[in-house]
Amino acid sequence: MHPTDIRDPDYFHKVVDCQWACPAHTPVPEYIRLIAAGRHADAYMVNWRSNVFPGILGRTCDRPCEPACRRGRVEEGNGEKPEPVAICRLKRVAADLKGDVRARMPKKAARGNGRRIACIGAGPASLTVARDLAPLGYQVTVYDAEAKAGGFMRTQVPRFRLPESVIDEEVGYVLDLGVEFVGGRRIESMKALLAEGHDAVFVGCGAPRGRDLDIPGRQEAAAHIHIGIDWLASVYFGHVERVGRRVLVLGGGNTAMDCCRSARRLGGEAVTVVVRSGFDEMKASPWEKEDAMHEGIPILDYRVPLAFEHEDGRLTGMRFQRVRAEYGADGRRSLVPTGEPDELIPCDEVLVAVGQENAFPWIERDAGIEFDRWGLPVLDKDTLQSSLPHVLFGGDAAFGPKNIIWAVAHGHEAAVSIDRLLSGEDPRERPAPAVTLVSQKMGIHEWSYDNDISPEERHKVPWAPTELALRRIDLEVELGFDDATAWREAQRCLNCDVQTVFEDGKCIECDACVDICPMDCISFTANGPEDELRTRLTAPALNPTQDLYVSGPLKTARVMVKDEDVCLHCGLCAERCPTGAWDMRKFLLHTTQAGPSCRDARPEAA
Amino acid sequence: MTWIAKPRLHHPSLSRNAVGYTRRDYEGKVSTLCAGCGHDSISAAIIQACWELDIEPHRVAKLSGIGCSSKTPDYFLGNSHGFNTVHGRMPSVLTGANLANRGLTYLGVSGDGDSASIGMGQFVHAIRRGVDMAYIVENNGVYGLTKGQFSATADQGSVSKRGVANSDAPIDLVGLALQLGATYVARGFSGDKTQLVPLIKGALGHRGVAILDVISPCVAFNNHAGSTKSYDYVREHNDAVNRLDVIEGRAAIAVDYAPGEAIDVVQHDGTVLRLRKLDPDYDPTDRLAAMAYVNLHQARGEVVTGLLHVDPAAADLHGHLGTVATPLNQLGVAELCPGAAALEKINAGLR
């Protein structure tokens, strides 16, 4: 293998698995350390820069960081089952305990730059674009059909998961930057909007249409069958206050989980979730499924809906076919009937949460924006520009339903595109992130980070008592960590952003690092092709998603090979190294955001 | 010296040996030696060797004297028996322990100061008697604990960190061991564990006195140009006569060598020492030839490493004395004090 080029920002970024997995690349270990230090406001601001909605995401994020967390790999055999750091919960702690941060927010632009941007939909994608561009002097107008900004974060996520005060606060920080919000105005025509002469238009209107289920009985029993996302919005607006005694929720995603838990709180005594495929394949996050089952909601899998049963316009139940999964020679799964008799589940009301799709009835097909055969806009994946270069898409409107953190990531990227485009630069050239790499050595045995690895297992977040929680739709269920538990959970973080950096010229090959490494990460061996090298290290490197860090040739012609897979970043290698060939250096990566730093030519500050 | 404890977390694929322990179960406390000390590598090699040999940690007795090297038993085999003796007196205390309980594996750890100066007499007598032990000398050629004076094994003409040349002739522990009839004599290098671990395994499995001299650079005081016990010097002047594989008394994993390139030495306990010859003329079973070879190459400034001599049919102290096979602590009062009648009988036999 060639020596690893650690100047490539991606190399060390990949080692910080959580940050790499986060679509917005939030510097997770950095803010966790700040939480451990009791610097909650600082931790909040680190989050706010990346993901804009720390309080909202600390409650609702889909948490791609957690399955990636290295802690979930190294605890194997140490705890009952390996568990990642409760990253999302810690994010919430910073938001809950930060105090007043208004003074730390960017100021309104002193004067405008004369450019006008329209954002369609006031959800996380549009608000991120607005947040990035407004302080630069852009005049940003956000349009939404609802009276309040927040998009589906406000109307679709139930209040027992996300209190409205949190939304008001964090949406407010964005609007306070001098963003104009036009509520209660649905954009009906893209052409008309374009005619208003905006310099750029950002479409962040989400995927607002829930899929229906067109099977026998749908029309006849329509009064008792609701599309899940619409029903959740109706609950939010107070149009729906009650639900039938027996409720079926169809679908296996997070919307289905929100529907069933809401139904439980609105008087549903027997609420049941029914999914077509297997429990393990459900799209809902594992914790959402757990929470639903904790509230006494059974999840029945492998049942294909056949018909709505009804009597005199009244829904009486639903008929399902029992199926099982079979895998063909090509590995593709098909659901085949088990041969058991169809199952009739009696019910009074059905909530359909079987998916969402995009709909752009308001974009005229001759407006110059191309659509693919699934009805999604044709976009440049990096710049998010449509075939009209100054019309960009982001969030669910761009590539179909994802989640809030993806919407935020799209918002940042679109803002960079707009800023470059309107500065006369090519948006397809994406500026590199800002990276710093600084030694953490303070003295002979002192490091500026806490490298004493906590052996504790993941802490559980306290819940409101179930009887109480099920009585009120607006009572937040998760109570969040207190400061002391947050500190202990933060101690589980392995500081993966504090990197082991090796300088081959200083190494005397004394083996001290190999001997002390608790995880058998380090080997000194003859070089070879990667596949072969992986098999003959101190411990075989069996996780190909994690890199090998390879040095240049040493005096004995061998190379140092470090498997990044299970490194604890404890720094014992650097602590033991007599020559300083190993060092622990903090890697901090900030993604490029709109502003002077994203431009090639750097004009004088406005 | 390290201040934080080694985390308990370990590699997910860490495996267990035949007696149910992971390699980490053979570790001791965190070392307080200087960062990069060769002795820590020897500790790691001992841990690896004991794990590979499936020795239960509590079936090992580790004894040492005084010095950097003699501190190291605290840093490995935390669950075994240990005794830190007076300076240089490790061999006598070990001899006593061995006579009382022959059921344990005896590991003597010493240094060039402990063995070649104050403990010289003890060193030679342990060999002369053939005490069943693995005697590891962690040899760095200086008194590291007292800031780097030359020890008795420092080569004549080698230069100290302060720039002073050594005027005295060195004591060669390997040469002494060969001359006194040690039945397993080897030299290793702390910077080459591939060679060292099998040498330790062979020594632990050998019945009789096994002397293992390990060159272990002192990073603080003896790892500079002019030193003959530095990483660079040993690597440049290493003359390895063989590579050892230790194959235990079960089916060997076949590694085929062309005839003439490997010789197998079967020991008492069925252990096979498979020697891959690096020097075609070197025969480790011929003690006199080994002495000549080692002396010749030593004179040229080369460091001869590998298994230098082995006598597979060695007898040990228990054999010489005809002692009882059962450890003394397992014998009852009736056996240990058979009474007046038995004494009468013995006395009658002497008349």
PDB file of N, CA and C in Angstrom, chain B residues 280-346:
ATOM      1  N   PRO B 280      23.615 -22.459   8.173  1.00  0.00           N
ATOM      2  CA  PRO B 280      23.584 -23.894   7.878  1.00  0.00           C
ATOM      3  C   PRO B 280      24.564 -24.703   8.724  1.00  0.00           C
ATOM      4  N   ASP B 281      25.624 -24.054   9.232  1.00  0.00           N
ATOM      5  CA  ASP B 281      26.626 -24.811   9.972  1.00  0.00           C
ATOM      6  C   ASP B 281      26.368 -24.860  11.473  1.00  0.00           C
ATOM      7  N   TYR B 282      25.274 -24.216  11.917  1.00  0.00           N
ATOM      8  CA  TYR B 282      25.086 -24.091  13.350  1.00  0.00           C
ATOM      9  C   TYR B 282      24.281 -25.251  13.920  1.00  0.00           C
ATOM     10  N   ASP B 283      24.870 -25.935  14.904  1.00  0.00           N
ATOM     11  CA  ASP B 283      24.170 -27.071  15.535  1.00  0.00           C
ATOM     12  C   ASP B 283      23.990 -26.767  17.023  1.00  0.00           C
ATOM     13  N   PRO B 284      22.784 -26.423  17.453  1.00  0.00           N
ATOM     14  CA  PRO B 284      22.606 -25.995  18.846  1.00  0.00           C
ATOM     15  C   PRO B 284      22.720 -27.138  19.851  1.00  0.00           C
ATOM     16  N   THR B 285      22.727 -28.384  19.384  1.00  0.00           N
ATOM     17  CA  THR B 285      22.851 -29.465  20.361  1.00  0.00           C
ATOM     18  C   THR B 285      24.317 -29.731  20.706  1.00  0.00           C
ATOM     19  N   ASP B 286      25.225 -29.124  19.968  1.00  0.00           N
ATOM     20  CA  ASP B 286      26.656 -29.312  20.225  1.00  0.00           C
ATOM     21  C   ASP B 286      27.155 -28.119  21.046  1.00  0.00           C
ATOM     22  N   ARG B 287      27.284 -28.347  22.352  1.00  0.00           N
ATOM     23  CA  ARG B 287      27.590 -27.237  23.256  1.00  0.00           C
ATOM     24  C   ARG B 287      28.962 -26.616  22.992  1.00  0.00           C
ATOM     25  N   LEU B 288      29.925 -27.442  22.733  1.00  0.00           N
ATOM     26  CA  LEU B 288      31.287 -26.920  22.542  1.00  0.00           C
ATOM     27  C   LEU B 288      31.374 -26.088  21.265  1.00  0.00           C
ATOM     28  N   ALA B 289      30.723 -26.600  20.221  1.00  0.00           N
ATOM     29  CA  ALA B 289      30.734 -25.852  18.959  1.00  0.00           C
ATOM     30  C   ALA B 289      30.002 -24.520  19.131  1.00  0.00           C
ATOM     31  N   ALA B 290      28.902 -24.555  19.918  1.00  0.00           N
ATOM     32  CA  ALA B 290      28.141 -23.333  20.150  1.00  0.00           C
ATOM     33  C   ALA B 290      29.010 -22.289  20.850  1.00  0.00           C
ATOM     34  N   MET B 291      29.781 -22.749  21.857  1.00  0.00           N
ATOM     35  CA  MET B 291      30.647 -21.812  22.583  1.00  0.00           C
ATOM     36  C   MET B 291      31.645 -21.156  21.642  1.00  0.00           C
ATOM     37  N   ALA B 292      32.213 -21.962  20.773  1.00  0.00           N
ATOM     38  CA  ALA B 292      33.211 -21.435  19.845  1.00  0.00           C
ATOM     39  C   ALA B 292      32.558 -20.414  18.904  1.00  0.00           C
ATOM     40  N   TYR B 293      31.363 -20.771  18.414  1.00  0.00           N
ATOM     41  CA  TYR B 293      30.675 -19.906  17.460  1.00  0.00           C
ATOM     42  C   TYR B 293      30.351 -18.554  18.085  1.00  0.00           C
ATOM     43  N   VAL B 294      29.774 -18.644  19.299  1.00  0.00           N
ATOM     44  CA  VAL B 294      29.356 -17.410  19.968  1.00  0.00           C
ATOM     45  C   VAL B 294      30.572 -16.529  20.243  1.00  0.00           C
ATOM     46  N   ASN B 295      31.657 -17.144  20.743  1.00  0.00           N
ATOM     47  CA  ASN B 295      32.857 -16.356  21.066  1.00  0.00           C
ATOM     48  C   ASN B 295      33.455 -15.700  19.832  1.00  0.00           C
ATOM     49  N   LEU B 296      33.478 -16.452  18.743  1.00  0.00           N
ATOM     50  CA  LEU B 296      34.056 -15.948  17.505  1.00  0.00           C
ATOM     51  C   LEU B 296      33.287 -14.723  17.009  1.00  0.00           C
ATOM     52  N   HIS B 297      31.978 -14.865  16.988  1.00  0.00           N
ATOM     53  CA  HIS B 297      31.172 -13.763  16.439  1.00  0.00           C
ATOM     54  C   HIS B 297      31.116 -12.572  17.387  1.00  0.00           C
ATOM     55  N   GLN B 298      31.179 -12.889  18.706  1.00  0.00           N
ATOM     56  CA  GLN B 298      31.224 -11.806  19.687  1.00  0.00           C
ATOM     57  C   GLN B 298      32.462 -10.949  19.455  1.00  0.00           C
ATOM     58  N   ALA B 299      33.571 -11.605  19.168  1.00  0.00           N
ATOM     59  CA  ALA B 299      34.826 -10.893  18.947  1.00  0.00           C
ATOM     60  C   ALA B 299      34.722  -9.971  17.740  1.00  0.00           C
ATOM     61  N   ARG B 300      33.857 -10.330  16.805  1.00  0.00           N
ATOM     62  CA  ARG B 300      33.698  -9.484  15.615  1.00  0.00           C
ATOM     63  C   ARG B 300      32.690  -8.354  15.848  1.00  0.00           C
ATOM     64  N   GLY B 301      32.154  -8.302  17.052  1.00  0.00           N
ATOM     65  CA  GLY B 301      31.181  -7.244  17.335  1.00  0.00           C
ATOM     66  C   GLY B 301      29.779  -7.621  16.931  1.00  0.00           C
ATOM     67  N   GLU B 302      29.541  -8.880  16.628  1.00  0.00           N
ATOM     68  CA  GLU B 302      28.199  -9.297  16.236  1.00  0.00           C
ATOM     69  C   GLU B 302      27.432  -9.806  17.444  1.00  0.00           C
ATOM     70  N   VAL B 303      26.132  -9.659  17.368  1.00  0.00           N
ATOM     71  CA  VAL B 303      25.269 -10.133  18.447  1.00  0.00           C
ATOM     72  C   VAL B 303      24.580 -11.400  17.947  1.00  0.00           C
ATOM     73  N   VAL B 304      25.002 -12.520  18.506  1.00  0.00           N
ATOM     74  CA  VAL B 304      24.425 -13.783  18.039  1.00  0.00           C
ATOM     75  C   VAL B 304      23.101 -14.008  18.771  1.00  0.00           C
ATOM     76  N   THR B 305      22.040 -14.199  18.011  1.00  0.00           N
ATOM     77  CA  THR B 305      20.734 -14.428  18.636  1.00  0.00           C
ATOM     78  C   THR B 305      20.140 -15.736  18.138  1.00  0.00           C
ATOM     79  N   GLY B 306      19.093 -16.169  18.862  1.00  0.00           N
ATOM     80  CA  GLY B 306      18.424 -17.417  18.510  1.00  0.00           C
ATOM     81  C   GLY B 306      18.598 -18.424  19.631  1.00  0.00           C
ATOM     82  N   LEU B 307      18.201 -19.646  19.392  1.00  0.00           N
ATOM     83  CA  LEU B 307      18.414 -20.719  20.368  1.00  0.00           C
ATOM     84  C   LEU B 307      19.838 -21.223  20.169  1.00  0.00           C
ATOM     85  N   LEU B 308      20.742 -20.904  21.105  1.00  0.00           N
ATOM     86  CA  LEU B 308      22.163 -21.166  20.906  1.00  0.00           C
ATOM     87  C   LEU B 308      22.531 -22.582  21.320  1.00  0.00           C
ATOM     88  N   HIS B 309      21.862 -23.071  22.375  1.00  0.00           N
ATOM     89  CA  HIS B 309      22.167 -24.428  22.804  1.00  0.00           C
ATOM     90  C   HIS B 309      20.946 -25.039  23.490  1.00  0.00           C
ATOM     91  N   VAL B 310      20.696 -26.309  23.199  1.00  0.00           N
ATOM     92  CA  VAL B 310      19.641 -27.006  23.911  1.00  0.00           C
ATOM     93  C   VAL B 310      20.035 -28.466  24.097  1.00  0.00           C
ATOM     94  N   ASP B 311      19.808 -28.960  25.308  1.00  0.00           N
ATOM     95  CA  ASP B 311      20.014 -30.382  25.579  1.00  0.00           C
ATOM     96  C   ASP B 311      18.644 -30.951  25.935  1.00  0.00           C
ATOM     97  N   PRO B 312      17.995 -31.626  25.003  1.00  0.00           N
ATOM     98  CA  PRO B 312      16.619 -32.069  25.248  1.00  0.00           C
ATOM     99  C   PRO B 312      16.528 -33.114  26.346  1.00  0.00           C
ATOM    100  N   ALA B 313      17.618 -33.784  26.645  1.00  0.00           N
ATOM    101  CA  ALA B 313      17.565 -34.841  27.664  1.00  0.00           C
ATOM    102  C   ALA B 313      18.023 -34.320  29.017  1.00  0.00           C
ATOM    103  N   ALA B 314      17.887 -33.018  29.246  1.00  0.00           N
ATOM    104  CA  ALA B 314      18.394 -32.422  30.478  1.00  0.00           C
ATOM    105  C   ALA B 314      17.709 -32.982  31.711  1.00  0.00           C
ATOM    106  N   ALA B 315      18.478 -33.034  32.797  1.00  0.00           N
ATOM    107  CA  ALA B 315      17.884 -33.371  34.098  1.00  0.00           C
ATOM    108  C   ALA B 315      17.891 -32.093  34.916  1.00  0.00           C
ATOM    109  N   ASP B 316      17.039 -32.045  35.957  1.00  0.00           N
ATOM    110  CA  ASP B 316      17.045 -30.842  36.769  1.00  0.00           C
ATOM    111  C   ASP B 316      17.398 -31.171  38.209  1.00  0.00           C
ATOM    112  N   LEU B 317      17.340 -30.182  39.059  1.00  0.00           N
ATOM    113  CA  LEU B 317      17.757 -30.328  40.444  1.00  0.00           C
ATOM    114  C   LEU B 317      16.994 -31.447  41.159  1.00  0.00           C
ATOM    115  N   HIS B 318      15.697 -31.538  40.895  1.00  0.00           N
ATOM    116  CA  HIS B 318      14.897 -32.593  41.521  1.00  0.00           C
ATOM    117  C   HIS B 318      15.419 -33.971  41.129  1.00  0.00           C
ATOM    118  N   GLY B 319      15.837 -34.072  39.863  1.00  0.00           N
ATOM    119  CA  GLY B 319      16.389 -35.333  39.394  1.00  0.00           C
ATOM    120  C   GLY B 319      17.691 -35.679  40.107  1.00  0.00           C
ATOM    121  N   HIS B 320      18.564 -34.616  40.257  1.00  0.00           N
ATOM    122  CA  HIS B 320      19.843 -34.869  40.940  1.00  0.00           C
ATOM    123  C   HIS B 320      19.622 -35.322  42.369  1.00  0.00           C
ATOM    124  N   LEU B 321      18.633 -34.731  43.048  1.00  0.00           N
ATOM    125  CA  LEU B 321      18.432 -34.998  44.472  1.00  0.00           C
ATOM    126  C   LEU B 321      17.493 -36.159  44.736  1.00  0.00           C
ATOM    127  N   GLY B 322      16.807 -36.616  43.732  1.00  0.00           N
ATOM    128  CA  GLY B 322      15.853 -37.709  43.913  1.00  0.00           C
ATOM    129  C   GLY B 322      14.707 -37.320  44.838  1.00  0.00           C
ATOM    130  N   THR B 323      14.192 -36.135  44.681  1.00  0.00           N
ATOM    131  CA  THR B 323      13.108 -35.667  45.562  1.00  0.00           C
ATOM    132  C   THR B 323      11.795 -36.338  45.196  1.00  0.00           C
ATOM    133  N   VAL B 324      10.863 -36.209  46.105  1.00  0.00           N
ATOM    134  CA  VAL B 324       9.552 -36.790  45.912  1.00  0.00           C
ATOM    135  C   VAL B 324       8.808 -36.000  44.818  1.00  0.00           C
ATOM    136  N   ALA B 325       7.992 -36.694  44.041  1.00  0.00           N
ATOM    137  CA  ALA B 325       7.333 -36.058  42.899  1.00  0.00           C
ATOM    138  C   ALA B 325       6.238 -35.081  43.329  1.00  0.00           C
ATOM    139  N   THR B 326       5.664 -35.309  44.513  1.00  0.00           N
ATOM    140  CA  THR B 326       4.559 -34.453  44.958  1.00  0.00           C
ATOM    141  C   THR B 326       5.104 -33.185  45.606  1.00  0.00           C
ATOM    142  N   PRO B 327       4.524 -32.028  45.309  1.00  0.00           N
ATOM    143  CA  PRO B 327       4.936 -30.812  46.002  1.00  0.00           C
ATOM    144  C   PRO B 327       4.785 -30.983  47.510  1.00  0.00           C
ATOM    145  N   LEU B 328       5.707 -30.386  48.260  1.00  0.00           N
ATOM    146  CA  LEU B 328       5.723 -30.609  49.704  1.00  0.00           C
ATOM    147  C   LEU B 328       4.437 -30.140  50.382  1.00  0.00           C
ATOM    148  N   ASN B 329       3.851 -29.070  49.825  1.00  0.00           N
ATOM    149  CA  ASN B 329       2.651 -28.556  50.481  1.00  0.00           C
ATOM    150  C   ASN B 329       1.447 -29.468  50.280  1.00  0.00           C
ATOM    151  N   GLN B 330       1.621 -30.481  49.442  1.00  0.00           N
ATOM    152  CA  GLN B 330       0.516 -31.425  49.250  1.00  0.00           C
ATOM    153  C   GLN B 330       0.736 -32.720  50.032  1.00  0.00           C
ATOM    154  N   LEU B 331       1.855 -32.798  50.714  1.00  0.00           N
ATOM    155  CA  LEU B 331       2.106 -34.005  51.515  1.00  0.00           C
ATOM    156  C   LEU B 331       1.505 -33.841  52.903  1.00  0.00           C
ATOM    157  N   GLY B 332       1.033 -34.932  53.457  1.00  0.00           N
ATOM    158  CA  GLY B 332       0.440 -34.881  54.788  1.00  0.00           C
ATOM    159  C   GLY B 332       1.501 -34.990  55.872  1.00  0.00           C
ATOM    160  N   VAL B 333       1.072 -34.827  57.119  1.00  0.00           N
ATOM    161  CA  VAL B 333       1.991 -34.921  58.262  1.00  0.00           C
ATOM    162  C   VAL B 333       2.622 -36.316  58.307  1.00  0.00           C
ATOM    163  N   ALA B 334       1.853 -37.324  57.977  1.00  0.00           N
ATOM    164  CA  ALA B 334       2.347 -38.702  58.046  1.00  0.00           C
ATOM    165  C   ALA B 334       3.539 -38.896  57.121  1.00  0.00           C
ATOM    166  N   GLU B 335       3.474 -38.277  55.933  1.00  0.00           N
ATOM    167  CA  GLU B 335       4.589 -38.450  55.000  1.00  0.00           C
ATOM    168  C   GLU B 335       5.788 -37.580  55.395  1.00  0.00           C
ATOM    169  N   LEU B 336       5.481 -36.352  55.843  1.00  0.00           N
ATOM    170  CA  LEU B 336       6.573 -35.438  56.154  1.00  0.00           C
ATOM    171  C   LEU B 336       7.283 -35.827  57.455  1.00  0.00           C
ATOM    172  N   CYS B 337       6.551 -36.361  58.439  1.00  0.00           N
ATOM    173  CA  CYS B 337       7.122 -36.800  59.706  1.00  0.00           C
ATOM    174  C   CYS B 337       6.712 -38.247  59.970  1.00  0.00           C
ATOM    175  N   PRO B 338       7.412 -39.166  59.369  1.00  0.00           N
ATOM    176  CA  PRO B 338       6.958 -40.566  59.448  1.00  0.00           C
ATOM    177  C   PRO B 338       7.111 -41.174  60.850  1.00  0.00           C
ATOM    178  N   GLY B 339       7.773 -40.464  61.781  1.00  0.00           N
ATOM    179  CA  GLY B 339       7.818 -40.944  63.171  1.00  0.00           C
ATOM    180  C   GLY B 339       9.110 -41.642  63.545  1.00  0.00           C
ATOM    181  N   ALA B 340       9.151 -41.990  64.810  1.00  0.00           N
ATOM    182  CA  ALA B 340      10.376 -42.545  65.379  1.00  0.00           C
ATOM    183  C   ALA B 340      10.757 -43.877  64.749  1.00  0.00           C
ATOM    184  N   ALA B 341       9.746 -44.653  64.393  1.00  0.00           N
ATOM    185  CA  ALA B 341      10.036 -45.982  63.846  1.00  0.00           C
ATOM    186  C   ALA B 341      10.788 -45.868  62.531  1.00  0.00           C
ATOM    187  N   ALA B 342      10.360 -44.910  61.686  1.00  0.00           N
ATOM    188  CA  ALA B 342      11.008 -44.728  60.393  1.00  0.00           C
ATOM    189  C   ALA B 342      12.444 -44.254  60.603  1.00  0.00           C
ATOM    190  N   LEU B 343      12.639 -43.358  61.587  1.00  0.00           N
ATOM    191  CA  LEU B 343      13.978 -42.854  61.880  1.00  0.00           C
ATOM    192  C   LEU B 343      14.884 -43.983  62.345  1.00  0.00           C
ATOM    193  N   GLU B 344      14.307 -44.807  63.185  1.00  0.00           N
ATOM    194  CA  GLU B 344      15.031 -45.981  63.670  1.00  0.00           C
ATOM    195  C   GLU B 344      15.535 -46.821  62.504  1.00  0.00           C
ATOM    196  N   LYS B 345      14.642 -47.001  61.552  1.00  0.00           N
ATOM    197  CA  LYS B 345      14.953 -47.846  60.404  1.00  0.00           C
ATOM    198  C   LYS B 345      16.101 -47.249  59.581  1.00  0.00           C
ATOM    199  N   ILE B 346      16.000 -45.918  59.373  1.00  0.00           N
ATOM    200  CA  ILE B 346      17.054 -45.248  58.599  1.00  0.00           C
ATOM    201  C   ILE B 346      18.395 -45.350  59.335  1.00  0.00           C
TER     202      ILE B 346
END
